[in-house]
Amino acid sequence: MAELLYGKEIAEKIKNSLKQQITNLKDKYDCVPALCAVQVGENPASSVYLRAQQKNADNLGINYKLHTLDAGIDEKKLIDFILNLNADDKVNGIILQLPLPASLDAKKIISFFDPIKDVEGMHPENLGKIILDKAHLAPCTACAAIEILNSTGIDFYGKEAVVVGHSEIVGKPLALMLLNKFATTTVCHIATGERGLLQKHVETAEILIVAVGKANLISGSWVREGAIVVDIGINRLGDKLVGDVEFDGAQKKAAYITPVPGGVGPVTVAILMRNLVEAAKLQLFKRDGKRKR
Ligand code: NAP
């Protein structure tokens, strides 16, 4: 029976390690890290994530401000808003809450972020640095999956890793991170499923990470004996939240598995806070020409 990988415990460790760093920033550099979330119109789907951001920021002594802009804002005004946040020394991190209204192109807007304020790691410069294994700010959910895997003490070298889902903010960066750790990494996507080859790949996985958003896409019987399973998917099934992996079956075969909810989600928010602290240090470094620790 698999051991459950609860995100809360891993998140607490990350946040505890941030407390001292935040105190140092305040005491030595008069810097209280500040995070600005920008949402365009009200989106009920974002409210859980926004509440978690606010709560985590409050607990860590981070300044948090949510800007809710008019749903009809045009591209130029939104870009000007972002440029003002870039120029504001009191703002260390910017989040653009997705999805945006259909008239706005999220990738284009994010490309106007100052890369050292891009705490969700979605600017092209930050995504590109993952290839070089030099990213200071990388996508939070991909980093969260790596932290969860690290918590098991796994040695990645030569392991068969399978990532299901190739989105630009989760699956692709995660696959590169695994590759950087010398895992033999396979990426499955919609075409893999359409050719009927998903099961074949999943069965090889010593490390299985699924980020698709389809309830029970992965049958528990496909999971390799002793695998580590990180289920990133979140799906509403009736009144329950479930992942992409059929949990009961997978739990019988895996060595470790994340529950949904309570697995990846809390770690993602802790990584966001870690990225903010890193961003604040990068900005002090840029300003003063020396690294602040
Ligand atoms: P996304 O952008 O919709 O990407 C889903 C990926 O799954 C795409 O690459 C898609 O391929 C692929 N896919 C679709 N059907 C498939 C199939 N039958 N077989 C194999 N691959 C298939 O979603 P995302 O932003 O990566 O998020 C994925 C899930 O993770 C969602 O449930 C989301 O809610 C959850 N999530 C959780 C957290 C957290 O903190 N817990 C954070 C972020 C996301 P194509 O693009 O080729 O169709």
Short mmCIF file of C-alpha atoms and ligand atoms in Angstrom, two decimals:
data_model
loop_
_atom_site.label_atom_id
_atom_site.label_comp_id
_atom_site.label_asym_id
_atom_site.label_seq_id
_atom_site.Cartn_x
_atom_site.Cartn_y
_atom_site.Cartn_z
CA MET A 1 0.00 0.00 0.00
CA ALA A 2 1.47 3.34 -1.04
CA GLU A 3 2.61 5.92 1.45
CA LEU A 4 0.68 9.17 1.02
CA LEU A 5 2.66 12.27 0.14
CA TYR A 6 0.81 15.07 1.92
CA GLY A 7 1.63 18.47 0.50
CA LYS A 8 0.95 20.32 3.73
CA GLU A 9 4.00 18.89 5.51
CA ILE A 10 6.33 19.66 2.59
CA ALA A 11 4.84 23.16 2.25
CA GLU A 12 5.40 23.85 5.97
CA LYS A 13 9.09 22.97 5.65
CA ILE A 14 9.48 25.33 2.70
CA LYS A 15 7.66 28.14 4.51
CA ASN A 16 9.65 27.63 7.71
CA SER A 17 12.86 28.03 5.73
CA LEU A 18 11.48 31.29 4.28
CA LYS A 19 10.71 32.90 7.64
CA GLN A 20 14.35 33.58 8.51
CA GLN A 21 15.08 34.86 5.01
CA ILE A 22 12.12 37.26 5.21
CA THR A 23 13.31 38.51 8.62
CA ASN A 24 16.79 39.09 7.16
CA LEU A 25 15.38 41.04 4.23
CA LYS A 26 13.42 43.25 6.65
CA ASP A 27 16.18 43.75 9.21
CA LYS A 28 19.16 44.18 6.91
CA TYR A 29 17.67 45.76 3.81
CA ASP A 30 14.38 47.30 4.96
CA CYS A 31 12.68 45.12 2.35
CA VAL A 32 9.24 43.63 3.05
CA PRO A 33 8.61 41.31 0.07
CA ALA A 34 5.50 42.41 -1.79
CA LEU A 35 3.34 40.41 -4.15
CA CYS A 36 0.79 41.89 -6.57
CA ALA A 37 -1.88 39.69 -8.12
CA VAL A 38 -3.70 41.09 -11.13
CA GLN A 39 -7.04 39.68 -12.17
CA VAL A 40 -9.14 40.91 -15.06
CA GLY A 41 -12.80 40.71 -14.10
CA GLU A 42 -14.01 38.45 -11.32
CA ASN A 43 -13.43 34.73 -11.86
CA PRO A 44 -14.94 32.37 -9.26
CA ALA A 45 -12.59 29.57 -10.46
CA SER A 46 -9.60 31.62 -9.20
CA SER A 47 -11.00 32.40 -5.78
CA VAL A 48 -9.55 29.34 -3.98
CA TYR A 49 -6.05 30.07 -5.30
CA LEU A 50 -6.38 33.80 -4.47
CA ARG A 51 -7.48 33.04 -0.91
CA ALA A 52 -4.53 30.66 -0.48
CA GLN A 53 -2.14 33.34 -1.77
CA GLN A 54 -3.49 35.94 0.67
CA LYS A 55 -3.42 33.54 3.64
CA ASN A 56 0.11 32.32 2.97
CA ALA A 57 1.38 35.85 2.43
CA ASP A 58 -0.23 37.07 5.69
CA ASN A 59 1.29 34.18 7.66
CA LEU A 60 4.76 34.92 6.33
CA GLY A 61 4.62 38.72 6.75
CA ILE A 62 4.56 39.31 3.00
CA ASN A 63 2.66 42.30 1.61
CA TYR A 64 -0.08 41.07 -0.72
CA LYS A 65 -2.30 43.17 -2.94
CA LEU A 66 -4.98 41.98 -5.35
CA HIS A 67 -5.83 44.35 -8.21
CA THR A 68 -9.13 43.51 -9.90
CA LEU A 69 -9.27 45.31 -13.24
CA ASP A 70 -12.34 45.92 -15.36
CA ALA A 71 -13.29 42.83 -17.43
CA GLY A 72 -13.42 45.03 -20.54
CA ILE A 73 -9.90 46.52 -20.16
CA ASP A 74 -8.03 46.71 -23.49
CA GLU A 75 -4.60 45.23 -24.14
CA LYS A 76 -2.71 48.52 -24.06
CA LYS A 77 -4.15 49.57 -20.70
CA LEU A 78 -3.36 46.15 -19.19
CA ILE A 79 0.22 46.28 -20.51
CA ASP A 80 0.61 49.82 -19.10
CA PHE A 81 -0.64 48.53 -15.74
CA ILE A 82 2.01 45.77 -15.80
CA LEU A 83 4.75 48.24 -16.83
CA ASN A 84 3.85 50.41 -13.83
CA LEU A 85 4.22 47.41 -11.52
CA ASN A 86 7.58 46.64 -13.16
CA ALA A 87 8.73 50.19 -12.39
CA ASP A 88 7.50 50.19 -8.80
CA ASP A 89 10.40 49.37 -6.43
CA LYS A 90 7.90 48.41 -3.72
CA VAL A 91 6.55 45.53 -5.86
CA ASN A 92 8.72 42.40 -5.91
CA GLY A 93 6.45 39.90 -7.62
CA ILE A 94 3.61 40.00 -10.15
CA ILE A 95 0.99 37.33 -10.84
CA LEU A 96 -1.47 37.48 -13.70
CA GLN A 97 -4.50 35.46 -12.71
CA LEU A 98 -5.57 33.15 -15.54
CA PRO A 99 -7.69 32.66 -17.53
CA LEU A 100 -8.03 36.14 -19.04
CA PRO A 101 -11.09 37.22 -21.03
CA ALA A 102 -10.93 35.83 -24.59
CA SER A 103 -10.00 39.24 -26.06
CA LEU A 104 -6.63 39.24 -24.24
CA ASP A 105 -3.56 37.14 -25.06
CA ALA A 106 -2.03 35.96 -21.76
CA LYS A 107 1.34 34.98 -23.28
CA LYS A 108 1.72 38.43 -24.82
CA ILE A 109 0.86 40.20 -21.56
CA ILE A 110 3.28 38.02 -19.55
CA SER A 111 6.07 38.81 -22.03
CA PHE A 112 5.89 42.42 -20.71
CA PHE A 113 6.67 41.34 -17.13
CA ASP A 114 10.09 42.21 -15.79
CA PRO A 115 11.53 38.64 -15.70
CA ILE A 116 12.85 39.15 -12.17
CA LYS A 117 9.32 39.96 -10.95
CA ASP A 118 7.79 36.94 -12.74
CA VAL A 119 7.16 34.82 -9.64
CA GLU A 120 5.11 32.23 -11.52
CA GLY A 121 8.04 31.60 -13.87
CA MET A 122 6.01 32.06 -17.03
CA HIS A 123 8.03 34.74 -18.84
CA PRO A 124 9.82 33.29 -21.93
CA GLU A 125 13.21 34.17 -20.40
CA ASN A 126 12.48 32.19 -17.24
CA LEU A 127 11.04 29.24 -19.17
CA GLY A 128 14.07 29.24 -21.47
CA LYS A 129 16.50 29.19 -18.55
CA ILE A 130 15.10 25.80 -17.49
CA ILE A 131 16.75 24.31 -20.57
CA LEU A 132 20.07 25.63 -19.27
CA ASP A 133 19.26 24.43 -15.72
CA LYS A 134 19.78 28.05 -14.60
CA ALA A 135 16.25 29.15 -13.70
CA HIS A 136 15.90 31.31 -10.58
CA LEU A 137 12.13 31.64 -11.06
CA ALA A 138 10.48 28.54 -12.53
CA PRO A 139 6.78 27.56 -12.79
CA CYS A 140 5.46 26.84 -9.31
CA THR A 141 3.56 23.61 -9.97
CA ALA A 142 6.46 21.99 -11.83
CA CYS A 143 8.79 22.95 -8.94
CA ALA A 144 6.22 21.60 -6.47
CA ALA A 145 6.22 18.19 -8.19
CA ILE A 146 10.04 18.09 -7.95
CA GLU A 147 9.94 19.04 -4.23
CA ILE A 148 7.43 16.26 -3.58
CA LEU A 149 9.63 13.74 -5.39
CA ASN A 150 12.68 14.99 -3.44
CA SER A 151 10.80 14.41 -0.18
CA THR A 152 10.86 10.63 -0.88
CA GLY A 153 14.67 10.69 -1.09
CA ILE A 154 14.61 9.34 -4.65
CA ASP A 155 17.78 9.28 -6.74
CA PHE A 156 16.59 10.48 -10.17
CA TYR A 157 19.66 9.28 -12.05
CA GLY A 158 18.61 6.88 -14.83
CA LYS A 159 15.07 6.45 -13.49
CA GLU A 160 12.20 5.96 -15.95
CA ALA A 161 10.09 9.11 -15.59
CA VAL A 162 6.84 9.60 -17.47
CA VAL A 163 5.07 12.98 -17.58
CA VAL A 164 1.50 12.91 -18.89
CA GLY A 165 0.44 16.34 -20.18
CA HIS A 166 2.67 18.82 -22.03
CA SER A 167 1.30 22.22 -21.08
CA GLU A 168 3.75 25.13 -21.15
CA ILE A 169 3.41 25.84 -17.44
CA VAL A 170 3.35 22.32 -16.02
CA GLY A 171 4.21 19.31 -18.21
CA LYS A 172 6.95 20.77 -20.45
CA PRO A 173 8.99 22.56 -17.75
CA LEU A 174 8.65 19.54 -15.48
CA ALA A 175 9.95 17.20 -18.20
CA LEU A 176 13.00 19.46 -18.63
CA MET A 177 13.60 19.55 -14.87
CA LEU A 178 13.54 15.73 -14.76
CA LEU A 179 15.89 15.60 -17.73
CA ASN A 180 18.23 18.01 -15.94
CA LYS A 181 18.32 15.44 -13.12
CA PHE A 182 19.24 12.65 -15.57
CA ALA A 183 15.92 10.84 -15.35
CA THR A 184 15.08 9.09 -18.63
CA THR A 185 12.06 11.22 -19.41
CA THR A 186 9.07 10.42 -21.62
CA VAL A 187 6.38 13.02 -22.28
CA CYS A 188 2.87 11.80 -23.18
CA HIS A 189 0.16 14.05 -24.56
CA ILE A 190 -3.10 13.99 -26.42
CA ALA A 191 -1.61 12.21 -29.47
CA THR A 192 -0.16 9.47 -27.23
CA GLY A 193 -3.65 8.84 -25.91
CA GLU A 194 -5.21 8.98 -29.36
CA ARG A 195 -2.79 6.28 -30.61
CA GLY A 196 -3.73 4.10 -27.64
CA LEU A 197 -0.16 4.12 -26.28
CA LEU A 198 -0.71 5.88 -22.96
CA GLN A 199 -1.00 2.65 -20.94
CA LYS A 200 2.20 1.24 -22.48
CA HIS A 201 4.22 4.30 -21.41
CA VAL A 202 2.62 4.62 -17.97
CA GLU A 203 3.45 0.98 -17.23
CA THR A 204 7.17 1.76 -17.59
CA ALA A 205 7.16 4.68 -15.14
CA GLU A 206 9.15 4.50 -11.93
CA ILE A 207 8.22 8.17 -11.55
CA LEU A 208 4.75 9.02 -12.88
CA ILE A 209 3.53 12.61 -12.99
CA VAL A 210 0.14 13.39 -14.46
CA ALA A 211 -1.05 16.92 -15.31
CA VAL A 212 -3.99 16.72 -17.68
CA GLY A 213 -7.28 17.61 -15.98
CA LYS A 214 -9.28 14.46 -16.82
CA ALA A 215 -10.69 12.45 -13.92
CA ASN A 216 -9.37 8.89 -13.76
CA LEU A 217 -7.53 9.15 -17.08
CA ILE A 218 -4.87 6.82 -15.67
CA SER A 219 -6.17 3.45 -14.50
CA GLY A 220 -4.68 2.29 -11.21
CA SER A 221 -3.88 -1.09 -12.80
CA TRP A 222 -1.42 0.64 -15.22
CA VAL A 223 0.77 1.91 -12.37
CA ARG A 224 4.11 0.15 -12.07
CA GLU A 225 4.74 -1.75 -8.84
CA GLY A 226 6.74 0.52 -6.49
CA ALA A 227 6.29 3.69 -8.58
CA ILE A 228 6.13 7.22 -7.18
CA VAL A 229 2.93 8.87 -8.43
CA VAL A 230 2.44 12.65 -8.39
CA ASP A 231 -1.09 13.52 -9.47
CA ILE A 232 -1.33 17.19 -10.39
CA GLY A 233 -4.79 17.08 -11.98
CA ILE A 234 -7.76 18.59 -10.17
CA ASN A 235 -11.23 17.55 -11.34
CA ARG A 236 -14.68 17.95 -9.86
CA LEU A 237 -16.59 14.66 -9.87
CA GLY A 238 -20.03 15.23 -8.33
CA ASP A 239 -19.33 16.81 -4.96
CA LYS A 240 -15.77 15.43 -4.79
CA LEU A 241 -12.41 16.67 -6.05
CA VAL A 242 -10.33 13.95 -7.71
CA GLY A 243 -7.08 13.78 -9.64
CA ASP A 244 -6.23 12.31 -13.03
CA VAL A 245 -5.14 8.96 -11.56
CA GLU A 246 -7.63 6.36 -10.34
CA PHE A 247 -6.54 6.61 -6.72
CA ASP A 248 -7.70 3.36 -5.07
CA GLY A 249 -6.13 1.11 -7.71
CA ALA A 250 -2.94 3.17 -7.94
CA GLN A 251 -2.49 3.22 -4.17
CA LYS A 252 -2.33 -0.60 -4.14
CA LYS A 253 0.64 -0.66 -6.54
CA ALA A 254 2.63 2.53 -5.96
CA ALA A 255 5.25 3.05 -3.24
CA TYR A 256 4.21 6.70 -2.83
CA ILE A 257 1.24 8.69 -4.12
CA THR A 258 -0.07 12.23 -3.67
CA PRO A 259 -3.69 12.59 -2.55
CA VAL A 260 -6.06 14.97 -4.38
CA PRO A 261 -6.81 17.35 -2.81
CA GLY A 262 -3.99 17.87 -0.30
CA GLY A 263 -1.04 16.82 -2.46
CA VAL A 264 0.47 19.21 -5.00
CA GLY A 265 -1.75 22.26 -4.32
CA PRO A 266 -0.31 23.41 -0.94
CA VAL A 267 3.26 22.94 -2.19
CA THR A 268 2.53 25.06 -5.28
CA VAL A 269 1.53 28.02 -3.09
CA ALA A 270 4.62 27.57 -0.87
CA ILE A 271 6.83 27.63 -3.98
CA LEU A 272 5.12 30.84 -5.09
CA MET A 273 6.18 32.41 -1.78
CA ARG A 274 9.70 31.01 -2.22
CA ASN A 275 9.87 32.51 -5.70
CA LEU A 276 8.77 35.87 -4.29
CA VAL A 277 11.59 35.86 -1.72
CA GLU A 278 14.03 34.86 -4.47
CA ALA A 279 12.68 37.66 -6.68
CA ALA A 280 13.14 40.21 -3.87
CA LYS A 281 16.78 39.09 -3.49
CA LEU A 282 17.39 39.26 -7.23
CA GLN A 283 16.06 42.81 -7.26
CA LEU A 284 18.26 43.87 -4.34
CA PHE A 285 21.21 42.29 -6.14
CA LYS A 286 20.42 44.17 -9.32
CA ARG A 287 20.04 47.44 -7.45
CA ASP A 288 23.09 47.13 -5.22
CA GLY A 289 25.26 45.01 -7.49
CA LYS A 290 25.80 42.35 -4.87
CA ARG A 291 23.91 39.22 -3.84
CA LYS A 292 21.87 39.58 -0.65
CA ARG A 293 21.55 36.51 1.54
P1 NAP B 1 -3.68 22.19 -19.71
O1 NAP B 1 -2.96 23.40 -20.12
O2 NAP B 1 -5.11 21.98 -20.08
O3 NAP B 1 -2.84 20.94 -20.23
C1 NAP B 1 -3.34 19.62 -20.20
C2 NAP B 1 -2.39 18.73 -20.97
O4 NAP B 1 -2.92 17.41 -21.02
C3 NAP B 1 -2.20 19.16 -22.40
O5 NAP B 1 -0.83 19.07 -22.67
C4 NAP B 1 -3.02 18.13 -23.20
O6 NAP B 1 -2.46 17.89 -24.48
C5 NAP B 1 -2.83 16.91 -22.35
N1 NAP B 1 -3.90 15.93 -22.59
C6 NAP B 1 -5.21 16.15 -22.80
N2 NAP B 1 -5.86 14.98 -22.95
C7 NAP B 1 -4.94 14.00 -22.84
C8 NAP B 1 -5.00 12.59 -22.92
N3 NAP B 1 -6.14 11.96 -23.13
N4 NAP B 1 -3.85 11.89 -22.76
C9 NAP B 1 -2.68 12.51 -22.53
N5 NAP B 1 -2.56 13.87 -22.44
C10 NAP B 1 -3.69 14.59 -22.60
O7 NAP B 1 -3.65 22.02 -18.13
P2 NAP B 1 -2.51 22.38 -17.04
O8 NAP B 1 -2.55 23.84 -16.74
O9 NAP B 1 -1.22 21.74 -17.39
O10 NAP B 1 -3.16 21.65 -15.79
C11 NAP B 1 -3.38 20.23 -15.80
C12 NAP B 1 -4.17 19.84 -14.57
O11 NAP B 1 -3.43 20.17 -13.42
C13 NAP B 1 -5.52 20.54 -14.41
O12 NAP B 1 -6.43 19.65 -13.81
C14 NAP B 1 -5.23 21.66 -13.44
O13 NAP B 1 -6.37 22.05 -12.70
C15 NAP B 1 -4.20 21.01 -12.57
N6 NAP B 1 -3.29 21.95 -11.91
C16 NAP B 1 -3.10 21.79 -10.59
C17 NAP B 1 -2.23 22.64 -9.93
C18 NAP B 1 -1.98 22.45 -8.46
O14 NAP B 1 -1.32 23.27 -7.84
N7 NAP B 1 -2.45 21.37 -7.86
C19 NAP B 1 -1.59 23.67 -10.61
C20 NAP B 1 -1.77 23.78 -11.98
C21 NAP B 1 -2.63 22.90 -12.62
P3 NAP B 1 -2.87 18.86 -25.74
O15 NAP B 1 -2.47 20.24 -25.34
O16 NAP B 1 -2.06 18.32 -26.84
O17 NAP B 1 -4.35 18.69 -25.88
#
